[in-house]
Tab-separated table of C-alpha atoms and ligand atoms in Angstrom:
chain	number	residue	atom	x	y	z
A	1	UNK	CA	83.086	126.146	81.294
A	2	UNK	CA	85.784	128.338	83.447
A	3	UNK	CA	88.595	129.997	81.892
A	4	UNK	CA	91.778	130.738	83.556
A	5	UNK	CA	92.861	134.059	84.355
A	6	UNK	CA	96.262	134.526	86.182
A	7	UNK	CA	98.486	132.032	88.425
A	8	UNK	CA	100.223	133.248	91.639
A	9	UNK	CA	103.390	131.864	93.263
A	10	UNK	CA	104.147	132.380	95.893
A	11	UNK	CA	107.195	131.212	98.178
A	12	UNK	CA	106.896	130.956	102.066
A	13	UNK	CA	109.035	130.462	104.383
A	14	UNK	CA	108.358	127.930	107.554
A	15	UNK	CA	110.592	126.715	110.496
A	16	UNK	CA	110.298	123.200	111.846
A	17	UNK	CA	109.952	122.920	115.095
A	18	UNK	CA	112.854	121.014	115.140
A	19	UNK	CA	115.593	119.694	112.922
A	20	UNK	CA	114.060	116.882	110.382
A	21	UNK	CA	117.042	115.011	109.432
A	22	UNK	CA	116.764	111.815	106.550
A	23	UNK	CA	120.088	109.362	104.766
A	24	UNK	CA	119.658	112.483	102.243
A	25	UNK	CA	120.256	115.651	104.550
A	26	UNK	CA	118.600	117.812	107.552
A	27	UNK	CA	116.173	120.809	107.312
A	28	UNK	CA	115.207	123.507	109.750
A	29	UNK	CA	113.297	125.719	107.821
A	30	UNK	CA	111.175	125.089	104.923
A	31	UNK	CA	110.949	126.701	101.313
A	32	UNK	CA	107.648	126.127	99.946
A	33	UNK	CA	106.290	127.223	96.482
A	34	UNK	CA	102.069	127.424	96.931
A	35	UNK	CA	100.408	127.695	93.874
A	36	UNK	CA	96.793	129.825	93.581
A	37	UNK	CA	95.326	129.472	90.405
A	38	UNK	CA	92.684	132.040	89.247
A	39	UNK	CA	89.558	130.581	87.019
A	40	UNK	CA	86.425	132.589	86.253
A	41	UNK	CA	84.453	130.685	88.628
A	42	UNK	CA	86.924	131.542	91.703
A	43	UNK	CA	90.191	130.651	92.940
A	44	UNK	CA	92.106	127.227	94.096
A	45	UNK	CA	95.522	126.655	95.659
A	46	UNK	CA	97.708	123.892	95.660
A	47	UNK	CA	101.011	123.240	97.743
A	48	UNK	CA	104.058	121.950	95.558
A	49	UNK	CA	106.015	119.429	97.714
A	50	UNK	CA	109.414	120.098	96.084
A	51	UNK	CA	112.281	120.616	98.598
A	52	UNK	CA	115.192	123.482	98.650
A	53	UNK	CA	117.286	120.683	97.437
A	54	UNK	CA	117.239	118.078	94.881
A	55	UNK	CA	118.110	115.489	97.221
A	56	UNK	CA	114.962	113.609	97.982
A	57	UNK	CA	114.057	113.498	93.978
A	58	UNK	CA	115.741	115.658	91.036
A	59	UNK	CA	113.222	118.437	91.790
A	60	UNK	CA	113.806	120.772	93.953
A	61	UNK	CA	111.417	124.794	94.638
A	62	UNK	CA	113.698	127.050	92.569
A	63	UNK	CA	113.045	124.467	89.705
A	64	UNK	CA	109.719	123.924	90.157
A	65	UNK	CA	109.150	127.304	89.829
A	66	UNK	CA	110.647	128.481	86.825
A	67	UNK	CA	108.872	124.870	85.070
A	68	UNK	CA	105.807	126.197	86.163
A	69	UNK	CA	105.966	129.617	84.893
A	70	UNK	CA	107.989	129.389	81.623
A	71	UNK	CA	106.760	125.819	80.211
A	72	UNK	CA	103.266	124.556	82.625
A	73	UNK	CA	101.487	127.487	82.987
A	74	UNK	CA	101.785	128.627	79.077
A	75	UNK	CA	100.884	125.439	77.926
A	76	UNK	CA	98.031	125.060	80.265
A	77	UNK	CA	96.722	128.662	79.016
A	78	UNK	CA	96.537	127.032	75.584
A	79	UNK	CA	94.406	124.250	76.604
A	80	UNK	CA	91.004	124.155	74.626
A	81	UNK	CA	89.015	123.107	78.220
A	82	UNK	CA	91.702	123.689	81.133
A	83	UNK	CA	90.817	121.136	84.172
A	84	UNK	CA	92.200	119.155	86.882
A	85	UNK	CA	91.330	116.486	84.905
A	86	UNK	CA	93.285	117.171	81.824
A	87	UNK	CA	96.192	118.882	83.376
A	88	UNK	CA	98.528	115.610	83.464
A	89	UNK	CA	97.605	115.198	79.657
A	90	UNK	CA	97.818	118.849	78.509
A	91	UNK	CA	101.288	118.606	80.616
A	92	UNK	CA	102.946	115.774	79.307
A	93	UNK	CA	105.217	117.221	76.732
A	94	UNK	CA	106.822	118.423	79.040
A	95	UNK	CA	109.003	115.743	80.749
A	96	UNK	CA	109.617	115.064	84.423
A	97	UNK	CA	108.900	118.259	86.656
A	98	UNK	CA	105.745	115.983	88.562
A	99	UNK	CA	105.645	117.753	91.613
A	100	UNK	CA	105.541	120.950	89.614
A	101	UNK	CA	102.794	119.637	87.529
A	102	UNK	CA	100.962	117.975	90.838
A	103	UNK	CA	100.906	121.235	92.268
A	104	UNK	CA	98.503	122.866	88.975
A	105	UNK	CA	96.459	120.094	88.735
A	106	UNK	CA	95.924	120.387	92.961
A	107	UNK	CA	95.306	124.489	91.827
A	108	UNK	CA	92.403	123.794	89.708
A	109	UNK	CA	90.669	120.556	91.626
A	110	UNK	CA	90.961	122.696	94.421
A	111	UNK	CA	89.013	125.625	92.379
A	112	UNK	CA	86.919	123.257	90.785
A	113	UNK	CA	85.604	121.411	93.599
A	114	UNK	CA	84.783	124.656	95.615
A	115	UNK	CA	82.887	126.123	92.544
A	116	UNK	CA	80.812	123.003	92.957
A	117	UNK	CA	80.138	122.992	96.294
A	118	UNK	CA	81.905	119.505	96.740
A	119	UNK	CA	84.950	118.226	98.929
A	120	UNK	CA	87.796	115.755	97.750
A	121	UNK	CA	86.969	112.846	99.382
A	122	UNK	CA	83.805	112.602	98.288
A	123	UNK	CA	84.967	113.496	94.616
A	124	UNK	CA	87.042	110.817	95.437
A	125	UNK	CA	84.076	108.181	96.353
A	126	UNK	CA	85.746	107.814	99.661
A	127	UNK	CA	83.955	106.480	102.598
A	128	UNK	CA	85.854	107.059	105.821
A	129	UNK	CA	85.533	110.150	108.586
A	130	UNK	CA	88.994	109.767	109.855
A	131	UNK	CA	92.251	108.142	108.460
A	132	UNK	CA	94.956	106.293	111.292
A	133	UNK	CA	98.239	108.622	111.731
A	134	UNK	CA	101.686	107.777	111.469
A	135	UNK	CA	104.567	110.006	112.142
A	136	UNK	CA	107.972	110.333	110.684
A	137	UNK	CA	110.688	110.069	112.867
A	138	UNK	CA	114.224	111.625	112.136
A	139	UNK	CA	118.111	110.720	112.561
A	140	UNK	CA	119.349	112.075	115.931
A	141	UNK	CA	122.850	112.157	117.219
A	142	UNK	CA	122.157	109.797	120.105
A	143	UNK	CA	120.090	107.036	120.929
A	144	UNK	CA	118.783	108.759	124.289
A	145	UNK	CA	117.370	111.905	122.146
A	146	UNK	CA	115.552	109.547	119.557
A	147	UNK	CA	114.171	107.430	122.343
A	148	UNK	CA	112.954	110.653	123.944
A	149	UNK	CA	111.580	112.268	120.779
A	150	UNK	CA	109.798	108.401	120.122
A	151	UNK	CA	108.351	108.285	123.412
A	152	UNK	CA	106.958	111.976	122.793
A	153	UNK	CA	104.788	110.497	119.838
A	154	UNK	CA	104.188	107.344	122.052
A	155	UNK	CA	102.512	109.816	124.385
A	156	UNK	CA	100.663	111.527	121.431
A	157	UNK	CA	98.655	108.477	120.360
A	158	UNK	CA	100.233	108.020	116.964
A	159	UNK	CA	98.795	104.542	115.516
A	160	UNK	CA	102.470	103.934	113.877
A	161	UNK	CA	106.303	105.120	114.199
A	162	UNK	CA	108.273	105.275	111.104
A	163	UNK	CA	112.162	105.416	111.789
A	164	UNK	CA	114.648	107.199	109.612
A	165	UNK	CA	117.757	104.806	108.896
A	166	UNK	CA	120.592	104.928	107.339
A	167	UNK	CA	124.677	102.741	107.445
A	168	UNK	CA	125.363	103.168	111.182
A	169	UNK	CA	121.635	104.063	112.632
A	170	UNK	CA	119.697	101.310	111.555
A	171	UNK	CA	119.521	97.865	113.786
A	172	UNK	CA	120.996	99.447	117.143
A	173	UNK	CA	117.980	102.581	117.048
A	174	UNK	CA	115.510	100.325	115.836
A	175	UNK	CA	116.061	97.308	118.562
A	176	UNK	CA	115.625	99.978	120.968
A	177	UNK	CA	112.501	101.496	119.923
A	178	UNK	CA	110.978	98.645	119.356
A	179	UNK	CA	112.267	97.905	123.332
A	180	UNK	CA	110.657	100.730	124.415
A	181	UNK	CA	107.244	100.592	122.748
A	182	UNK	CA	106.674	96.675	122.926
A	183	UNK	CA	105.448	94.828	120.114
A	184	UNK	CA	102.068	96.046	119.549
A	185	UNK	CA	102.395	99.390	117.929
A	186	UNK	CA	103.288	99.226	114.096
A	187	UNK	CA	106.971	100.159	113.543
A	188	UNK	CA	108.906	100.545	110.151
A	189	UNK	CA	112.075	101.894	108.981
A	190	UNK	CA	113.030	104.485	105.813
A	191	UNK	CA	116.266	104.515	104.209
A	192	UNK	CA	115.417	106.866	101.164
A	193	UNK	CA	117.705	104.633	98.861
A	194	UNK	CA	121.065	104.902	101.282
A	195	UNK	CA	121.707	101.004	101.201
A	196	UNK	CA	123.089	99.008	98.152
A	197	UNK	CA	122.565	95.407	96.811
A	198	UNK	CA	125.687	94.304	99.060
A	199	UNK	CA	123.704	95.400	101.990
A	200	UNK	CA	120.800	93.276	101.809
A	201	UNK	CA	122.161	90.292	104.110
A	202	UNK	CA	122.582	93.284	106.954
A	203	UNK	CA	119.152	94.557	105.685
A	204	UNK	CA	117.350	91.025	106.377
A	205	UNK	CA	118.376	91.530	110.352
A	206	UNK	CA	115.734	93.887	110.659
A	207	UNK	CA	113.303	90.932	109.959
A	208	UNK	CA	114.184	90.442	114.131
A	209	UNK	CA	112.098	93.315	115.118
A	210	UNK	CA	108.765	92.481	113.662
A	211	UNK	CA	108.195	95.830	111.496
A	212	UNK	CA	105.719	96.375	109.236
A	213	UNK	CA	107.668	97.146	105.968
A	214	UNK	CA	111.230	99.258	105.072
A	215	UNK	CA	110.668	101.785	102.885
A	216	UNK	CA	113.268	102.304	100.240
A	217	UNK	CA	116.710	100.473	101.019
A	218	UNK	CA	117.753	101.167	97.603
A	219	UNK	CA	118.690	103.399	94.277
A	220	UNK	CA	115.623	104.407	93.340
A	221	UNK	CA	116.457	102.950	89.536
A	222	UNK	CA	117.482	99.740	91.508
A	223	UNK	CA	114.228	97.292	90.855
A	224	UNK	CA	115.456	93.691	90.888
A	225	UNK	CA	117.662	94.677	93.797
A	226	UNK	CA	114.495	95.253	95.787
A	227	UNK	CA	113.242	92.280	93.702
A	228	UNK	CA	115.857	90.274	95.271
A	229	UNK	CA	115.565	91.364	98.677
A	230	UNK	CA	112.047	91.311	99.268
A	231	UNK	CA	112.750	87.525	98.192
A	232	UNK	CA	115.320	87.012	101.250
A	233	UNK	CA	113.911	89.699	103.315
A	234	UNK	CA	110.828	88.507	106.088
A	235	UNK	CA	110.042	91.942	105.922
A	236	UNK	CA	107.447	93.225	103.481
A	237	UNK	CA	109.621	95.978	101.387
A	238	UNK	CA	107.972	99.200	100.252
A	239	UNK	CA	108.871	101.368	97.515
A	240	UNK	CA	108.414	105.150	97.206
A	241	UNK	CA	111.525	107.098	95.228
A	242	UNK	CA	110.813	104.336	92.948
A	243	UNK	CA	107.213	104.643	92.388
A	244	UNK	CA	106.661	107.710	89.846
A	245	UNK	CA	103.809	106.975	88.177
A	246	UNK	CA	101.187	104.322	87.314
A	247	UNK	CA	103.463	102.292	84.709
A	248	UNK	CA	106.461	102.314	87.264
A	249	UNK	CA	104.009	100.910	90.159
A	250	UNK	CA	102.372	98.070	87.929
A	251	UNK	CA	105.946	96.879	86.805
A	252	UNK	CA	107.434	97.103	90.418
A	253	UNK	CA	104.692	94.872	91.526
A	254	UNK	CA	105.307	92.682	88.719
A	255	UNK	CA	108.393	92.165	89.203
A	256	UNK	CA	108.192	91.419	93.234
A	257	UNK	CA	110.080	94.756	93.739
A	258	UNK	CA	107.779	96.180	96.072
A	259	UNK	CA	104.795	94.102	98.270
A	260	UNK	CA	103.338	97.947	99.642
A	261	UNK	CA	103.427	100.926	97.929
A	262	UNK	CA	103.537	104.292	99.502
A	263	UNK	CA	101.775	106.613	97.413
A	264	UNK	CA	102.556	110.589	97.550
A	265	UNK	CA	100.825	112.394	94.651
A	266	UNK	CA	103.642	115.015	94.433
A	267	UNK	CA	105.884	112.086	93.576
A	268	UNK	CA	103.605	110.778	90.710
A	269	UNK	CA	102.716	114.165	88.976
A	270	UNK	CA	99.285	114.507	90.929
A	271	UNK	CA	95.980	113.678	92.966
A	272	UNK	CA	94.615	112.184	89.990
A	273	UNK	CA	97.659	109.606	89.067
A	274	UNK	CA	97.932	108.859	92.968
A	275	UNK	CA	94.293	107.413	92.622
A	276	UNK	CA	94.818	105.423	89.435
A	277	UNK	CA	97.741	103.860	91.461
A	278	UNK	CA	95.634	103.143	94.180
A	279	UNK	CA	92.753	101.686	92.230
A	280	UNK	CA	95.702	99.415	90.153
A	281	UNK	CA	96.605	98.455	93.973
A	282	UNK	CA	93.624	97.583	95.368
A	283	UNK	CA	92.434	95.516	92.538
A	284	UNK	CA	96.196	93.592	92.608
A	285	UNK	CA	95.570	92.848	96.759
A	286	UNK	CA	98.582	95.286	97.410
A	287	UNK	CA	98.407	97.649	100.482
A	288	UNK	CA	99.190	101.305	100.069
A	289	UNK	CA	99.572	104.126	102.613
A	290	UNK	CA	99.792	107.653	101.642
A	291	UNK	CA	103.317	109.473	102.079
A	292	UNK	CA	104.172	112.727	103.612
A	293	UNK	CA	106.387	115.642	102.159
A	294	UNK	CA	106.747	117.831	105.465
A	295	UNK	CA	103.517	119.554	103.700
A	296	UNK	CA	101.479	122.219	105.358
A	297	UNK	CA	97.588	122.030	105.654
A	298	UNK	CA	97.125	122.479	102.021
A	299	UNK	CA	98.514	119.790	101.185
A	300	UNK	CA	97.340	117.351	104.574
A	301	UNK	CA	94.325	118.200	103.886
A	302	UNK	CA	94.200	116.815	100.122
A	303	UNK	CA	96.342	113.708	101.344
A	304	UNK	CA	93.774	112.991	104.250
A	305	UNK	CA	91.367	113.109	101.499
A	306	UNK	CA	93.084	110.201	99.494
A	307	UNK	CA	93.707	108.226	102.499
A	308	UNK	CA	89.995	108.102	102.837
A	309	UNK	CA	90.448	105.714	99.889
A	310	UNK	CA	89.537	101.740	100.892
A	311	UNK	CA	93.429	100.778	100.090
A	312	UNK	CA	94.842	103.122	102.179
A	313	UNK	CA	95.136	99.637	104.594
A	314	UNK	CA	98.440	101.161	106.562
A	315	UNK	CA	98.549	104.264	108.440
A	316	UNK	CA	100.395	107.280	106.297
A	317	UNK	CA	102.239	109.734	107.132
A	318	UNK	CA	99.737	112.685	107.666
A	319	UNK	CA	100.969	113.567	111.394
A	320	UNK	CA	99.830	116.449	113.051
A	321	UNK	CA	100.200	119.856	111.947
A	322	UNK	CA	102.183	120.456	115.197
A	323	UNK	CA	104.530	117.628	113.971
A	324	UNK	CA	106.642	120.110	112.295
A	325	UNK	CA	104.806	123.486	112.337
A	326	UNK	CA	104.218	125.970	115.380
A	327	UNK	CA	101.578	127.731	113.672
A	328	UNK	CA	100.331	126.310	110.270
A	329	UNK	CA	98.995	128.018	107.041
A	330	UNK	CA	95.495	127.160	107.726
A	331	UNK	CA	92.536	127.951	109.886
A	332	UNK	CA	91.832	124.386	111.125
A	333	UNK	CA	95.495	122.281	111.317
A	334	UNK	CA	95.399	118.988	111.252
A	335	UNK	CA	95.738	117.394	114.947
A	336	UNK	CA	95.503	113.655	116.306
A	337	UNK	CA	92.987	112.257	118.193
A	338	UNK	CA	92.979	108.951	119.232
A	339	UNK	CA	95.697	107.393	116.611
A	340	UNK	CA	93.402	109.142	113.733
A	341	UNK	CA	93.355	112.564	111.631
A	342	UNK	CA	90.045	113.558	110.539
A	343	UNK	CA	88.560	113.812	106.944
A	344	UNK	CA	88.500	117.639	105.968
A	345	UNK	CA	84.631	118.170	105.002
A	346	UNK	CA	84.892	121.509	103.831
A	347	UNK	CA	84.528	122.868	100.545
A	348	UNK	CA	87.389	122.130	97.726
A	349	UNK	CA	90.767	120.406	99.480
A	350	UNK	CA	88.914	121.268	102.962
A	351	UNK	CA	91.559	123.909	104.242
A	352	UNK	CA	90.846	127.238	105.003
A	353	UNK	CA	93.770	129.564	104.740
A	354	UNK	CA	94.931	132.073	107.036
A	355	UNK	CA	95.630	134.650	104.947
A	356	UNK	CA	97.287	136.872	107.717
A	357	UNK	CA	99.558	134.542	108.734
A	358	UNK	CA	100.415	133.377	105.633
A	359	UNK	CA	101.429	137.122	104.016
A	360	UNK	CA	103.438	136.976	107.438
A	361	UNK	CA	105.878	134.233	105.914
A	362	UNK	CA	105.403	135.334	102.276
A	363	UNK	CA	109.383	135.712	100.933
A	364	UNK	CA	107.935	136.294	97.390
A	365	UNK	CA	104.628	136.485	95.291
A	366	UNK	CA	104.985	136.830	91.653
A	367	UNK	CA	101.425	136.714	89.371
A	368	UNK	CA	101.320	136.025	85.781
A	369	UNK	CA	98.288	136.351	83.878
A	370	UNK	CA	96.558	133.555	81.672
B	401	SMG	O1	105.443	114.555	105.889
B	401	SMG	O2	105.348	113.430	107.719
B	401	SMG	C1	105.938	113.802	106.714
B	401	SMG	C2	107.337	113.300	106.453
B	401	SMG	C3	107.306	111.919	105.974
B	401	SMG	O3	109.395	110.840	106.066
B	401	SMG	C4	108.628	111.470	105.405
B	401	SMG	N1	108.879	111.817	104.133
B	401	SMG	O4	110.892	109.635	102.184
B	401	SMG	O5	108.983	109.347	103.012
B	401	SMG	C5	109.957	110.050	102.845
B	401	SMG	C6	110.079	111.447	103.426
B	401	SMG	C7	110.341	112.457	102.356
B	401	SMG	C8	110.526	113.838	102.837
B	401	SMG	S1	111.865	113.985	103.894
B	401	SMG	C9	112.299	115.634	104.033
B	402	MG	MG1	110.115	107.595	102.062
């Protein structure tokens, strides 16, 4: 049985290679809490997806990081048998915070599963080698630089384009993508809840373009409005603000709120609840795909991993490293070949770190012991 011994966080700092800009706001550079803890059979790290602001969910790195050290990480230490697999229980006094917690629990599978020898995916029962890659596309300013920065990807191989909408950029940007790439490759929209109930007869003109789902018209809070427009909608709508746990994903597909589900473990307090999810949407005949967070290698690795899963029907959002990084965290980035990421095989999440880099981009490191 391991015993913990000390956690480290440890904020880095990483510029995108260009602007990523959602409904909610635009980044540059990234603020990124990692997470290694140390167990007396070695060490694990996990990536917490929380952004500088609290924009895309209530948490946001600052947060995250004082949760983790003044209410997570002491209650953890007073676990009878800390493990990955008890973290979400041990944890759930303390309300909210699930990327905070995700990023423990990640810690210690991590540590766990390279004590044993083992990787995720097959921890996870999963089958496949390589996963099909989507890629996130942002807001631009013009219509010529989005087209541009689509036909990029095009070029790239990606096996789907997701388009960032919002009032204003929504049916012009996506007629013309979906001009420009021809109706083969899978297209879909995200408005990260920036559209209300009035909007849905607007949001049913997107059924013209023959896209695969939209992701999150509205309030996050706002069920039977997505009820109601997945009823008039052609369009198969997908929840992910929404979706923060099992319970919330059973009673959005219930109540016709949501015919997909994107699935991000941050979002749902961990690797562990994102499979439960999965599992409840496989056995229901509803398709999942596995969200992004802008996450470096740590954490594409562990959502690669996931998407290994049989319901993982949809391409996620696990671009390339290259995506959004110049020069990743880890030894082996992620890249695309042929429409596909592969399956990390390697020991643990299946990253290796590059330790020089990352005490490069290190902005803080505080340790706390057990
Ligand atoms: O990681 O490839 C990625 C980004 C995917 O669009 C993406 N994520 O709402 O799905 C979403 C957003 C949340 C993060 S936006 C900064
Ligand atoms: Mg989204």
């Amino acid at each position: 049985m391991s015993t913990l011994r000390e956690i480290e966080l440890r904020r880095i700092a990483l510029d995108l290679v260009t602007p990523f800009r959602t409904s909610f706001g635009s980044e540059e550079r990234r603020d990124i809490l990692l997470v290694r803890i140390g167990t007396s059979d070695g060490d694990g790290w996990g990536e917490c997806v929380a952004m500088a602001e609290p924009s895309y969910s209530p948490e946001f790195v600052d947060a995250a990081q004082l949760v983790i050290a003044e209410h997570l990480w002491p209650r953890l230490c007073q676990a009878d048998h800390p493990a990955a697999a008890s973290v979400a229980g041990e944890l759930a006094a303390v309300k909210g915070h699930p990327m905070a917690k995700a990023s423990l629990e990640m810690a210690l599978l991590d540590a766990e599963l390279r004590a044993a020898g083992q990787n995720l995916r097959d921890h996870f029962g999963a089958r496949r080698d390589r996963v099909p890659s989507g890629v996130s596309v942002g807001i631009f300013g013009t219509l010529d630089e989005l087209l541009a920065q689509v036909q990029g990807y095009v070029d790239d191989g990606y096996a789907r384009i997701k388009l960032k909408i919002e009032p204003g950029w929504d049916l012009e940007p996506v007629a013309a993508v979906r001009d420009m790439i021809g109706d083969e490759l899978g297209l879909q929209v995200d408005a990260n809840t920036a559209y209300r109930r009035s909007d849905i007869a607007h949001l049913c003109r997107l059924d013209d373009f023959g896209l695969l789902l939209i992701e999150q018209p509205l309030p996050e809070d706002d069920l039977l409005g997505h009820a109601q427009l997945a009823r008039e909608s052609a369009t198969p709508i997908c929840l992910d603000e929404s979706i923060v746990s099992w319970q919330t994903a059973l009673d959005a597909i219930d109540l016709g709120a949501t015919e997909i589900v994107n699935i991000k473990p941050g979002r749902v307090g961990g690797y562990l609840e994102a499979r439960r999810i999965h599992d409840l949407c496989l056995d229901r005949g509803v398709p999942v795909w596995c969200g992004g967070m802008v996450e470096t290698g740590i954490g594409r690795a562990a959502n690669a991993a996931l998407a290994a899963l049989p319901g993982f029907t949809l391409p996620g959002d696990i671009s390339a490293s290259s995506r959004f990084y110049r020069r990743d965290i880890v030894i082996d980035p992620i890249t695309v070949d042929d429409g596909h990421v592969s399956v990390p095989t390697g020991p643990g999440l299946g990253f290796e770190l590059d330790h020089d880099f990352l005490d490069e981009i290190t902005t803080s490191a505080i340790t706390l012991p057990a």
